[in-house]
Short mmCIF file of C-alpha atoms in Angstrom, two decimals:
data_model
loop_
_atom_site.label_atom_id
_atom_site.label_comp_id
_atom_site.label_asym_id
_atom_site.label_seq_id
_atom_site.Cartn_x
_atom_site.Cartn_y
_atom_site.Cartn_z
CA UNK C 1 4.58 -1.52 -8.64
CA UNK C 2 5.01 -3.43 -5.80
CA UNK C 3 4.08 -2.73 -1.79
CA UNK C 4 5.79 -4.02 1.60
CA UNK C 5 4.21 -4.13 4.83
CA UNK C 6 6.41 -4.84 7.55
CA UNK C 7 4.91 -5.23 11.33
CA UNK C 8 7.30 -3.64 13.18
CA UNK C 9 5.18 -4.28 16.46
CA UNK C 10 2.09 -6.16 18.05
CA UNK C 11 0.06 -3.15 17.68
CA UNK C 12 -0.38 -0.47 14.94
CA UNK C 13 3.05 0.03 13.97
CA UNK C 14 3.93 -0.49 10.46
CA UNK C 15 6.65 0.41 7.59
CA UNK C 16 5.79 0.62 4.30
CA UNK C 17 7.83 0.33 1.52
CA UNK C 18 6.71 1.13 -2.06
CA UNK C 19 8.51 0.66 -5.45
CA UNK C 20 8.29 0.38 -9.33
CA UNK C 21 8.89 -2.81 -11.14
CA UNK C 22 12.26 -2.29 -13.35
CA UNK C 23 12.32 -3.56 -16.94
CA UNK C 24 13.96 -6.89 -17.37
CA UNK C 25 16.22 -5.56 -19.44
CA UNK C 26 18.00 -3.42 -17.15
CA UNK C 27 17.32 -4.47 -13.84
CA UNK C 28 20.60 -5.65 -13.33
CA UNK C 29 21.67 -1.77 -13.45
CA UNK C 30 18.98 0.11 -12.00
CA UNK C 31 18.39 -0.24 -8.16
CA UNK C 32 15.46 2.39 -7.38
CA UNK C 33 15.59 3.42 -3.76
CA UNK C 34 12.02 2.46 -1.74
CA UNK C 35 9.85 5.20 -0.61
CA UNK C 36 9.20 4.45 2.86
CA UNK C 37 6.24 5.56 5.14
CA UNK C 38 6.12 5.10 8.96
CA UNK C 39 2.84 4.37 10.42
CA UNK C 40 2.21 5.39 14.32
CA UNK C 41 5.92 4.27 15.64
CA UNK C 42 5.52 2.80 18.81
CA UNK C 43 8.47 1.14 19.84
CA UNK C 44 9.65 2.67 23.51
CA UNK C 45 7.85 2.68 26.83
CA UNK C 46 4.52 2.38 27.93
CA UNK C 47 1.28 4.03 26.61
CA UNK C 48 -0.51 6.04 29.23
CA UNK C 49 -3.44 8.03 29.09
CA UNK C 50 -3.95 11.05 31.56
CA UNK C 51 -2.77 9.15 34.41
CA UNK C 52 -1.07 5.96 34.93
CA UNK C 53 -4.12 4.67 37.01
CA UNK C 54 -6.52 5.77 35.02
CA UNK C 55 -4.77 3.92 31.92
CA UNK C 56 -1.76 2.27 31.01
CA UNK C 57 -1.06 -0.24 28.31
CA UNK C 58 2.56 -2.07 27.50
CA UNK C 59 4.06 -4.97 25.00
CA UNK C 60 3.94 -8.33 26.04
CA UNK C 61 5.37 -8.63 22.58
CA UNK C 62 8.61 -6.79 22.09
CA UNK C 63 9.34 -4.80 18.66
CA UNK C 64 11.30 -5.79 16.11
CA UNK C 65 13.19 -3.10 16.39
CA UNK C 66 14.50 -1.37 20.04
CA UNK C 67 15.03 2.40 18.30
CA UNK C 68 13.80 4.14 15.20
CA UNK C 69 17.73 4.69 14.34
CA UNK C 70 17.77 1.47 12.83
CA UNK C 71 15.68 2.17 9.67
CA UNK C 72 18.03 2.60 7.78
CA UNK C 73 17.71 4.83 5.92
CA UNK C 74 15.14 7.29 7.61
CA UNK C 75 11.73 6.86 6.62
CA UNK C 76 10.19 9.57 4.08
CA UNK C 77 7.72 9.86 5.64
CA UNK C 78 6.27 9.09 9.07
CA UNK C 79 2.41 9.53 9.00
CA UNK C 80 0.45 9.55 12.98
CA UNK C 81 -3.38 9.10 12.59
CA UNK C 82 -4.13 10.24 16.01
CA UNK C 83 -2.80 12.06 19.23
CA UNK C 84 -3.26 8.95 21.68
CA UNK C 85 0.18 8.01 23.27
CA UNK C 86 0.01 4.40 21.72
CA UNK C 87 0.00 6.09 18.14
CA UNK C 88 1.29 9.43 18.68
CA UNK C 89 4.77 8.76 20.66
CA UNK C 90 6.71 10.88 22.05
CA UNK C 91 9.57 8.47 23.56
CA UNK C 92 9.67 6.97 20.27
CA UNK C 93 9.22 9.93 18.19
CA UNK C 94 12.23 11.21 19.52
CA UNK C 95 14.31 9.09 18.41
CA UNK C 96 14.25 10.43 15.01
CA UNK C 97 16.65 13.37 13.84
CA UNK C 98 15.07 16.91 14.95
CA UNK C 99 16.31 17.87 11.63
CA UNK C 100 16.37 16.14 8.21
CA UNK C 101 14.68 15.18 4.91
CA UNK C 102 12.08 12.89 7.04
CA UNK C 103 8.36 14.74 6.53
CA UNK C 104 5.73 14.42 9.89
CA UNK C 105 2.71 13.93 8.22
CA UNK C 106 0.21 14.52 11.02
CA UNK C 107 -3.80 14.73 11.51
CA UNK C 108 -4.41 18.39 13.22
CA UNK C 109 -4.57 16.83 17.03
CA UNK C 110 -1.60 15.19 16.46
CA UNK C 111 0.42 18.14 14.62
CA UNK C 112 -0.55 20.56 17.60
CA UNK C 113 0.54 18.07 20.34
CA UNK C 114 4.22 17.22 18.47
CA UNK C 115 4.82 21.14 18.24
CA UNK C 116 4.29 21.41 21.34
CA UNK C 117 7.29 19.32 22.42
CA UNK C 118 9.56 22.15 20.34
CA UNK C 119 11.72 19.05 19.66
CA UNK C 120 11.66 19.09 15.83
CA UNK C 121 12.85 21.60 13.45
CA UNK C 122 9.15 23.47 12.45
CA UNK C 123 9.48 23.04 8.60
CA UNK C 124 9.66 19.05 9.51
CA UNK C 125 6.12 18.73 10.87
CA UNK C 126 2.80 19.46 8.14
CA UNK C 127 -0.97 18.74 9.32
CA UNK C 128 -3.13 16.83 6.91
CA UNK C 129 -6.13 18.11 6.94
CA UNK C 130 -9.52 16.80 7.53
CA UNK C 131 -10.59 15.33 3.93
CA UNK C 132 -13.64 17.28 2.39
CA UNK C 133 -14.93 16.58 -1.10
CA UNK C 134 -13.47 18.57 -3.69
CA UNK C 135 -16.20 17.57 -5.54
CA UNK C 136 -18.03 20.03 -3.22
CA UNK C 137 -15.89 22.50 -1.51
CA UNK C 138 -13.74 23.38 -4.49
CA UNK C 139 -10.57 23.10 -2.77
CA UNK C 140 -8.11 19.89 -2.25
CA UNK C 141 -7.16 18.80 1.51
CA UNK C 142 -5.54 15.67 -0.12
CA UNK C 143 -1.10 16.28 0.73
CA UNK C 144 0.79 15.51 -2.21
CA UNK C 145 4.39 14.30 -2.00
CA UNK C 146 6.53 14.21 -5.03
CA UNK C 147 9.15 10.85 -5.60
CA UNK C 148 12.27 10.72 -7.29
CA UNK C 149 12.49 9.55 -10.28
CA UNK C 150 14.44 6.21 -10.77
CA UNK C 151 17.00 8.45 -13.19
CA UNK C 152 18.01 11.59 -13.29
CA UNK C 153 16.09 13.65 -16.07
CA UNK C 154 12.96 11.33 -15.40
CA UNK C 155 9.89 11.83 -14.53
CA UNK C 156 8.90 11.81 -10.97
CA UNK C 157 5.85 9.38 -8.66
CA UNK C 158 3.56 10.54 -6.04
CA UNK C 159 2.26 9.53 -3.00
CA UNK C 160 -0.97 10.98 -1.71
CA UNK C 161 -1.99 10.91 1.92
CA UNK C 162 -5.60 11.97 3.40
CA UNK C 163 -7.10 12.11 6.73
CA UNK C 164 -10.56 10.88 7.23
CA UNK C 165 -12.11 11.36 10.60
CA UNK C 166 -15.39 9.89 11.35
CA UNK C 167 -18.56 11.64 12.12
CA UNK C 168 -19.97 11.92 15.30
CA UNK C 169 -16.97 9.81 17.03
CA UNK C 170 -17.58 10.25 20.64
CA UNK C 171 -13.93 8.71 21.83
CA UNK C 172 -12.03 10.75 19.32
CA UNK C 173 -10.31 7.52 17.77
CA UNK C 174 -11.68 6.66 14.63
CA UNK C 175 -10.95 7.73 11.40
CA UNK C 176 -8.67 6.43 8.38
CA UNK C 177 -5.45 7.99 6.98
CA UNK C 178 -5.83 7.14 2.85
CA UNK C 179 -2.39 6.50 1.42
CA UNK C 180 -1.86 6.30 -2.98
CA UNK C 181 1.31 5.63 -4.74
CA UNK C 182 2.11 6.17 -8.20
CA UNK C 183 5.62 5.06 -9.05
CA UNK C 184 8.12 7.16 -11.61
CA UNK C 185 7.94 6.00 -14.89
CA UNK C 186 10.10 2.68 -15.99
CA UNK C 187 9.28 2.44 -19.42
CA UNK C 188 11.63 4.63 -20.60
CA UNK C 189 15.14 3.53 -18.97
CA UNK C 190 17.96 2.93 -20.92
CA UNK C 191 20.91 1.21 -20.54
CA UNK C 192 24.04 4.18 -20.07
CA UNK C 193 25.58 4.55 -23.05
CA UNK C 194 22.78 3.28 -25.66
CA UNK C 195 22.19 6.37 -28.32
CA UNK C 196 18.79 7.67 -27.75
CA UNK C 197 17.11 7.00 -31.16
CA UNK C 198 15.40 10.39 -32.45
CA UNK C 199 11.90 10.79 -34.41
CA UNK C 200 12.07 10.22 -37.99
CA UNK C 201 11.96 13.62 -40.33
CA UNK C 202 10.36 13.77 -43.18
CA UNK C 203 12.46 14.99 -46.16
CA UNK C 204 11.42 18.40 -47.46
CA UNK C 205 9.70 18.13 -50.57
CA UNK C 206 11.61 17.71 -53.82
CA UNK C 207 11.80 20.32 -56.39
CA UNK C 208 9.19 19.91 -59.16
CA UNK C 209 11.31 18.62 -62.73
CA UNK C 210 9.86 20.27 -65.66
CA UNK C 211 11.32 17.50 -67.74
CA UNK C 212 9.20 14.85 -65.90
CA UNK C 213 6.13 12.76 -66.88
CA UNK C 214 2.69 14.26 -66.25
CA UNK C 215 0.25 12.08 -64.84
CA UNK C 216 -2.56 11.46 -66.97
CA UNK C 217 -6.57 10.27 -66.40
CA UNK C 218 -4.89 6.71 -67.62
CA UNK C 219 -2.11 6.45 -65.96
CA UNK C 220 -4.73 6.66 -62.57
CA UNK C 221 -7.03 4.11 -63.91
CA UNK C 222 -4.16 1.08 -64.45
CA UNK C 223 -2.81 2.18 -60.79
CA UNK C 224 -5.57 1.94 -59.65
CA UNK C 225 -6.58 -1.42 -61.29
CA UNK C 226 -3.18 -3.16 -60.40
CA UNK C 227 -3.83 -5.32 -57.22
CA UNK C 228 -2.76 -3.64 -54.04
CA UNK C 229 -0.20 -7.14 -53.32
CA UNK C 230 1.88 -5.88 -56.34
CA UNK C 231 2.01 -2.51 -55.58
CA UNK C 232 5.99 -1.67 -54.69
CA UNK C 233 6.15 -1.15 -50.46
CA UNK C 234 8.00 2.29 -49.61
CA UNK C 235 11.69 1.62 -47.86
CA UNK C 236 10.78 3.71 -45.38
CA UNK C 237 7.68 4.24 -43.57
CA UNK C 238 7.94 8.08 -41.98
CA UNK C 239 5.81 7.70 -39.28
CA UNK C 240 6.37 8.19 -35.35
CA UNK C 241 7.43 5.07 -33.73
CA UNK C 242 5.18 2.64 -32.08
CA UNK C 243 5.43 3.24 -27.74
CA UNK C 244 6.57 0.17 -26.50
CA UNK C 245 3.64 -2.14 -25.24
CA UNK C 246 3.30 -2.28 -21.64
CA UNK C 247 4.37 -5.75 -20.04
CA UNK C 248 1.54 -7.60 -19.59
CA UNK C 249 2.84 -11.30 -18.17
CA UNK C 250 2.39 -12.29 -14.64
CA UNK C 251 4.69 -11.05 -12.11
CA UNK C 252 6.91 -13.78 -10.81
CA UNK C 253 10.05 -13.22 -7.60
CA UNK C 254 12.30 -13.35 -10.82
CA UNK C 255 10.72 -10.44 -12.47
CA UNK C 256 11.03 -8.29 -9.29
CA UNK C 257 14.47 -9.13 -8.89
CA UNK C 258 14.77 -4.60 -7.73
CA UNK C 259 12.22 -4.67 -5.31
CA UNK C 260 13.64 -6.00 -1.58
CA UNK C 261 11.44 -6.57 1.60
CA UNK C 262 11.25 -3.94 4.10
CA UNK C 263 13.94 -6.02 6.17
CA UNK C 264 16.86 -4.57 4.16
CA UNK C 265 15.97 -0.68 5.28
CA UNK C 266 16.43 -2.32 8.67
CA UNK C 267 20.34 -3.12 9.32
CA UNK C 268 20.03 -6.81 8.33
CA UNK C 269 20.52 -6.90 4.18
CA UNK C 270 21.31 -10.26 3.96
CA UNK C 271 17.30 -10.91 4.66
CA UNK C 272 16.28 -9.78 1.31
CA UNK C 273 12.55 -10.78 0.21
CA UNK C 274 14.47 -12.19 -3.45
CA UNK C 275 17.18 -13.89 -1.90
CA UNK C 276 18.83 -17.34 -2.45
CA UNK C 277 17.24 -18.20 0.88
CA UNK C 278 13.88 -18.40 0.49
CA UNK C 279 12.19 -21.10 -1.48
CA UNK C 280 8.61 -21.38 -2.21
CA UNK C 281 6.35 -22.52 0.25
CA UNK C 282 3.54 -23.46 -2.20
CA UNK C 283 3.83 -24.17 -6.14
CA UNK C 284 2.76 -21.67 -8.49
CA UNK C 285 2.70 -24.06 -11.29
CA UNK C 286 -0.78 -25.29 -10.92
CA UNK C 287 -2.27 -21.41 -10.15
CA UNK C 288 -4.28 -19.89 -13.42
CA UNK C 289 -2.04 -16.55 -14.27
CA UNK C 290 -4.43 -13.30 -13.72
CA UNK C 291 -5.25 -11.78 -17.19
CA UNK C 292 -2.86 -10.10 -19.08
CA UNK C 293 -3.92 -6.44 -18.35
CA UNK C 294 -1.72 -3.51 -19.84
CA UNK C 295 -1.75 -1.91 -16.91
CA UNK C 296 -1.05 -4.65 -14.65
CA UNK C 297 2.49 -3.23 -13.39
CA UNK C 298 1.27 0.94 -13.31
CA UNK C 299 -1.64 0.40 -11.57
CA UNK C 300 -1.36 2.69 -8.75
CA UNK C 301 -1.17 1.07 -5.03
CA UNK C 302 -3.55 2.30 -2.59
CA UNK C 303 -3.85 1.30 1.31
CA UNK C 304 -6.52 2.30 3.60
CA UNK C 305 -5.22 2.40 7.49
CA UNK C 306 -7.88 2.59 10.36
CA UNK C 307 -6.47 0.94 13.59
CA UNK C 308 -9.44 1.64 15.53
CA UNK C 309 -11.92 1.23 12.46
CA UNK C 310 -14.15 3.40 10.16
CA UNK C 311 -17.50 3.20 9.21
CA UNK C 312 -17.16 3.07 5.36
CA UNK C 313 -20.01 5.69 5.09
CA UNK C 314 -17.21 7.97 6.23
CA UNK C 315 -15.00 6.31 3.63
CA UNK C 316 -17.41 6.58 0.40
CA UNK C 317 -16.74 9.97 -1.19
CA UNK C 318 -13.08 9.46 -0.54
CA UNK C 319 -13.03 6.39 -2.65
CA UNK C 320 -15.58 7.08 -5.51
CA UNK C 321 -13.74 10.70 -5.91
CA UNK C 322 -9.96 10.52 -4.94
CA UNK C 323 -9.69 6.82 -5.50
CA UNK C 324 -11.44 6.94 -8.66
CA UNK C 325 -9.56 9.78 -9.76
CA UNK C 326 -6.10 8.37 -9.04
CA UNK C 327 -7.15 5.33 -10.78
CA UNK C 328 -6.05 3.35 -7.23
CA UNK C 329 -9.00 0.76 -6.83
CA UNK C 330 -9.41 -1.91 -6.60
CA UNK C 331 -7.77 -1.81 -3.00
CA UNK C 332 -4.64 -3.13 -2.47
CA UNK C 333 -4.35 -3.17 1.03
CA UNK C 334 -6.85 -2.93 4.49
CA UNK C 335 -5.13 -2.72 7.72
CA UNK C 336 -8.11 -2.21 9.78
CA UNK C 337 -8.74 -3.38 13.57
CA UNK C 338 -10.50 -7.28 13.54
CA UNK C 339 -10.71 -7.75 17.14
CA UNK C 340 -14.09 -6.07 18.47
CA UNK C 341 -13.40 -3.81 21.88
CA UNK C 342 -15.73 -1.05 23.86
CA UNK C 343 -16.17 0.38 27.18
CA UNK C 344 -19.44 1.66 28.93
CA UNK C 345 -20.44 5.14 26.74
CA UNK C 346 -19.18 7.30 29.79
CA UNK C 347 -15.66 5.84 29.42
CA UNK C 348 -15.75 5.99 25.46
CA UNK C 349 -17.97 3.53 24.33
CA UNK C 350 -16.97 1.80 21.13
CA UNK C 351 -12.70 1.85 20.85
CA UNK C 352 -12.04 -0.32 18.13
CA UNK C 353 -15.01 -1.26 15.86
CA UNK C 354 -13.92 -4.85 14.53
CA UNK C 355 -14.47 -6.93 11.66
CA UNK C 356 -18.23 -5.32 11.22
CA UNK C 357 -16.81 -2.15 9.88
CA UNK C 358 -14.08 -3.84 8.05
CA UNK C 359 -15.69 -5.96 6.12
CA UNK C 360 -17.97 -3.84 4.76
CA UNK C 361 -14.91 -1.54 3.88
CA UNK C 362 -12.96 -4.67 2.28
CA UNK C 363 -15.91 -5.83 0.61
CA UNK C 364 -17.29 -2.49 -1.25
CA UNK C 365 -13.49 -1.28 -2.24
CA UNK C 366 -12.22 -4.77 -3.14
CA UNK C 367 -9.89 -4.84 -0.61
CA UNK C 368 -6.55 -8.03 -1.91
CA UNK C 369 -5.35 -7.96 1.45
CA UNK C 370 -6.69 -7.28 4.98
CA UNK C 371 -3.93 -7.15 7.61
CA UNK C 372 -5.00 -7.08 11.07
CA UNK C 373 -3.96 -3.86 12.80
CA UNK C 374 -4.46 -2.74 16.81
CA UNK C 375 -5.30 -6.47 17.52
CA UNK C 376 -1.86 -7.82 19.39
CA UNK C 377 -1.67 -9.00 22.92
CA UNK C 378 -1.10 -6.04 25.46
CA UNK C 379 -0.57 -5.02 29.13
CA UNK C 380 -3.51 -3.35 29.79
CA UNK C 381 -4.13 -1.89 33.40
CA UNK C 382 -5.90 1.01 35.36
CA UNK C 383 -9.20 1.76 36.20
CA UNK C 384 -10.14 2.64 32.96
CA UNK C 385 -9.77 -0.67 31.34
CA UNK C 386 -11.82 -2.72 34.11
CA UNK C 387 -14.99 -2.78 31.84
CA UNK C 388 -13.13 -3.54 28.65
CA UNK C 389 -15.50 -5.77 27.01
CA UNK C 390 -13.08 -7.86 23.90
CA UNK C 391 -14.56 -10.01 21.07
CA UNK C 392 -11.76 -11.44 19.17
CA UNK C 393 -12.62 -13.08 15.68
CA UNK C 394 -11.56 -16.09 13.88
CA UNK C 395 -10.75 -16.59 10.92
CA UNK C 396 -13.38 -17.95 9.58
CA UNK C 397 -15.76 -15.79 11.20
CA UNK C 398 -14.20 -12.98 9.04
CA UNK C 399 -14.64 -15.03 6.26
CA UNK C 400 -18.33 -15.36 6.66
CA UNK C 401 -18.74 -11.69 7.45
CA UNK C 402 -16.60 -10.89 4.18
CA UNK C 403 -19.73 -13.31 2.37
CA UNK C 404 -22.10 -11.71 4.19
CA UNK C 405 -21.34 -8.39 3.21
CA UNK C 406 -21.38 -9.18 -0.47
CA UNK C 407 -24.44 -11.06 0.00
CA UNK C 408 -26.30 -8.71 1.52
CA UNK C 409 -27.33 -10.95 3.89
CA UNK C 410 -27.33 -9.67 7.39
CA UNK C 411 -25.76 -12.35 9.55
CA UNK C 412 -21.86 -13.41 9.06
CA UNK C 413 -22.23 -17.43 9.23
CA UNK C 414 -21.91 -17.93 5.32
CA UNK C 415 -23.49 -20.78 3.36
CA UNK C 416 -21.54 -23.45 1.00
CA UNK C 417 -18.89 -25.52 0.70
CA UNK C 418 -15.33 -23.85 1.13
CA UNK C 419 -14.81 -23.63 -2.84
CA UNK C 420 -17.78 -21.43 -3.09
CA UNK C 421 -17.29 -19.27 -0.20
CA UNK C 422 -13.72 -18.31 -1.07
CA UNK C 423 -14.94 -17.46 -4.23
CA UNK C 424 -17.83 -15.09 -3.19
CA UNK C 425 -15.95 -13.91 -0.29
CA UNK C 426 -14.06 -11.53 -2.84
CA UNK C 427 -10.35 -13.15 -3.10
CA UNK C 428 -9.38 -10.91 -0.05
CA UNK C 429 -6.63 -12.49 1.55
CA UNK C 430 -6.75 -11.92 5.56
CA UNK C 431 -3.72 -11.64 7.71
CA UNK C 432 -2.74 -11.28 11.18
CA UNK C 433 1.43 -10.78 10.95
CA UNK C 434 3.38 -10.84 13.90
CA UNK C 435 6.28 -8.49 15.37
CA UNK C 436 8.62 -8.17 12.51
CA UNK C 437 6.82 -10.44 9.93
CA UNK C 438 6.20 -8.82 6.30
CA UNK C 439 3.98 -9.08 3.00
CA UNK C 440 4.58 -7.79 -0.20
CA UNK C 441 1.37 -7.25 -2.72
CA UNK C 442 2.52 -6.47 -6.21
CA UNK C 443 0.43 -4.86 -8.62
CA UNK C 444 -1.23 -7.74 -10.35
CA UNK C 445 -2.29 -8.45 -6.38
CA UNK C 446 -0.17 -11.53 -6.25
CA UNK C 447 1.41 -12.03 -2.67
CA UNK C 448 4.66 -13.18 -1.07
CA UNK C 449 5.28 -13.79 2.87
CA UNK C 450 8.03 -14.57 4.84
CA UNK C 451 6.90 -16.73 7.38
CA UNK C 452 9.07 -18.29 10.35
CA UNK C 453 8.29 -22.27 10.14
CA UNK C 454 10.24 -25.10 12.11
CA UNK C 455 8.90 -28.10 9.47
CA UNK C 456 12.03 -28.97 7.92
CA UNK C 457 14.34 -27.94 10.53
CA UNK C 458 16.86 -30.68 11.74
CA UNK C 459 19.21 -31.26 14.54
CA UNK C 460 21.92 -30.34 12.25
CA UNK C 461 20.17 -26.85 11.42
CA UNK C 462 18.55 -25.44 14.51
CA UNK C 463 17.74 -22.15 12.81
CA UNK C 464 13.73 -21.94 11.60
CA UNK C 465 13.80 -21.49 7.40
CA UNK C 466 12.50 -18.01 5.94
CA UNK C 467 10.28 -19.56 3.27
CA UNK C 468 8.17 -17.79 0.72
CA UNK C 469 4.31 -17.76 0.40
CA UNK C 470 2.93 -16.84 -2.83
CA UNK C 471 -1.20 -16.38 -3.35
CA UNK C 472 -2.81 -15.03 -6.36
CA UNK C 473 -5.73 -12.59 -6.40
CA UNK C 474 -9.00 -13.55 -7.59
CA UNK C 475 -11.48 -10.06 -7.39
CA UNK C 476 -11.73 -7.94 -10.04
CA UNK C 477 -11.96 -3.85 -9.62
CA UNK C 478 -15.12 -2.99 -8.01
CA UNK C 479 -17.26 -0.22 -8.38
CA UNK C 480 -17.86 1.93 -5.45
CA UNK C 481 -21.94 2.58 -4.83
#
């Protein structure tokens, strides 16, 4: 299975695209269509809350994108994780078809406030719940949404999607939306036109012959005193035949020659992830292969998204029951706030919580991949925002607050050489992508970029290169306290 994460703006505004890896042996005939999920679309306008002088924030950054119409096709799913205007747009929201196959998936605030526009068709929008522990209440507030299967006849993938507010949250913004896929089975594709081979029968028994030899004491005792080499082998053993071993070989761009970046839903195909056009950026010749694992390629992909931030407290029985049960850790994707921003209490205190809760989150679940989310450079103006107090984080700050967190230690500076730190800092790769840059994460947690660089550009060529980065995870699963 593989996972795309497209940044479709500077802020919390992301497209997701999931799929299954194809067989080798067919991929040249099967083309399984993405499941796509929307994350808090906003593309149009400014964000204002209440009043435009009490707060109002705007791109400096435009989107990728100037109107939902061009996701082509329509997402799945879009999923808002809270009613502020900045995640819950309407200008932007409108933009997609009142009526259609695309599902609102929408925490209650959020679900009432889009009714209340009467825009969509009713059967369109669905409320996700607040999470609760089935463990405890019995009952499951986890929304389940079936995939196609890659073939007709086969069996269909899931996608799971959760809302998990935070306790005692005095500005009403944080909380996490929890987001599993488990792709339609691949093992069984055929080529069209190969005969499906059937179960062996066994032959009824034959009818006894009167006429024949009976078996005697001696005739036991030199059977059983021949040596078991030169004992005859039967021409046909009549047993059920062996399931095909799962693929257990590193995934490489050639063996995910079905799965395209997120750019080709947009109207621009020729940018495909597997294209002729990108080249590696680093070599993967000298990287150690992860180990063979059979269920490397069916490991489910999970993605935790918190744009203001979450206290993993509020996170815990989510992971160590859903998680666990879906078989979706270790974590295959983060994309939590890193930047650190609050106001005085009166005004709503802490609005995004930063790398402090994030780390602790990437660190406990195993996160492969932390992508900054909520972070971008905005407009910000109104009276509201005079007392915005902003701690932006490096790099390597984050870094030393990932090693801190799995050191228990209680400050984020980090000790050792640069060898040792990446290696107890958990292998989780941290990212900050820009307006319209995108990831994928395959199973295995290997990673390809496309990045925008100018380095080999000539006169002759003014155009930057799309070039391909391609990391290797080093964590293995964790286990959630």
């Amino acid at each position: 299975m593989a996972l795309t994460v497209k940044h479709l703006n500077s802020d919390a505004s992301f497209l997701l695209s999931f799929e299954p890896v194809i067989p080798e042996a067919i991929a040249d005939l099967v083309t399984p269509r993405p499941f796509t999920v929307l994350l808090d679309p906003w593309i149009t306008g400014p964000s204002t809350i209440y009043h435009h002088r009490l707060s109002t924030t705007s791109h400096k950054q435009p989107a990728c994108i100037s109107s939902l119409t061009e996701l082509l096709p329509p997402p799945d799913l879009v999923v808002i994780s809270q009613h502020k205007p900045d995640h819950c747009n309407e200008a932007t929201l409108r933009q997609l078809p009142a009526s259609g196959k695309t599902i609102i998936l929408a925490e209650p605030a959020s679900a009432r406030l889009i009714r209340s526009w009467k825009y969509f068709d009713k059967k369109k929008i669905r409320t996700i719940e607040r999470w609760e522990d089935p463990r405890i209440t019995g009952k499951e507030t986890v929304v389940r949404i079936p995939v196609p299967p890659v073939q007709p006849g086969g069996a269909e993938g899931e996608v799971t999607v959760a809302f998990i507010p935070q306790k005692r949250d005095l500005a009403g913004v944080h909380g996490a939306i929890g987001i599993t896929y488990r792709a339609p089975t691949t093992h069984n594709l055929t080529r069209p036109g190969l005969p499906i081979v059937q179960n062996l029968t066994p032959p009824s028994t034959p009818p006894e012959d009167t006429h024949t030899h009976k078996a005697t004491a001696d005739d036991v005792e030199a059977v059983e005193a021949e040596p078991a080499a030169a004992r005859p082998l039967p021409t046909a053993m009549l047993l059920p035949p062996t399931p095909p071993i799962s693929p257990t070989a590193p995934i490489t761009p050639s063996s995910l020659r079905s799965i395209r970046s997120a750019s080709t839903l947009i109207a621009s195909p020729s940018l495909a992830l597997y294209s002729t056009s990108f080249r590696p950026a680093t070599s993967s010749q000298n990287e150690k292969p992860l180990p063979p694992s059979p269920f490397s390629h069916s490991r489910p992909i999970s993605l935790i998204f918190s744009p203001h931030g979450i206290q993993y407290s509020n996170l815990a029985h989510y992971a160590t029951s859903h998680l666990v049960a879906e078989a979706a850790l270790p974590l295959t994707a983060l994309l939590h706030c890193m930047d650190s921003i609050s106001n005085p209490w009166w005004l709503g205190g802490n609005i995004c919580a930063g790398v402090p809760y994030g780390a602790e989150i990437a660190s406990k679940l195993g996160a492969r991949l932390w992508i900054s989310a909520h972070d971008g450079e905005k407009d910000v103006r109104g009276l509201a925002t005079g007392l915005l107090k902003t701690r932006r984080w490096n790099d390597q700050e984050i870094e030393g607050a990932l090693v801190s967190r799995l050191d228990g230690v209680g400050n984020g500076s980090g000790n050792g050489d640069q060898k040792t730190k990446e290696a107890r800092k958990g292998g989780t790769e941290i990212l900050r992508l820009d307006s319209g840059e995108e990831i994928l994460v395959s199973g295995t947690g290997k990673l390809w970029r496309t990045i925008t660089r100018d380095d080999d550009d000539t006169p002759s060529d003014p155009s930057p290169k799309l070039v391909l980065e391609h990391r290797a995870a080093k964590s293995p699963a964790p286990v959630p306290p």
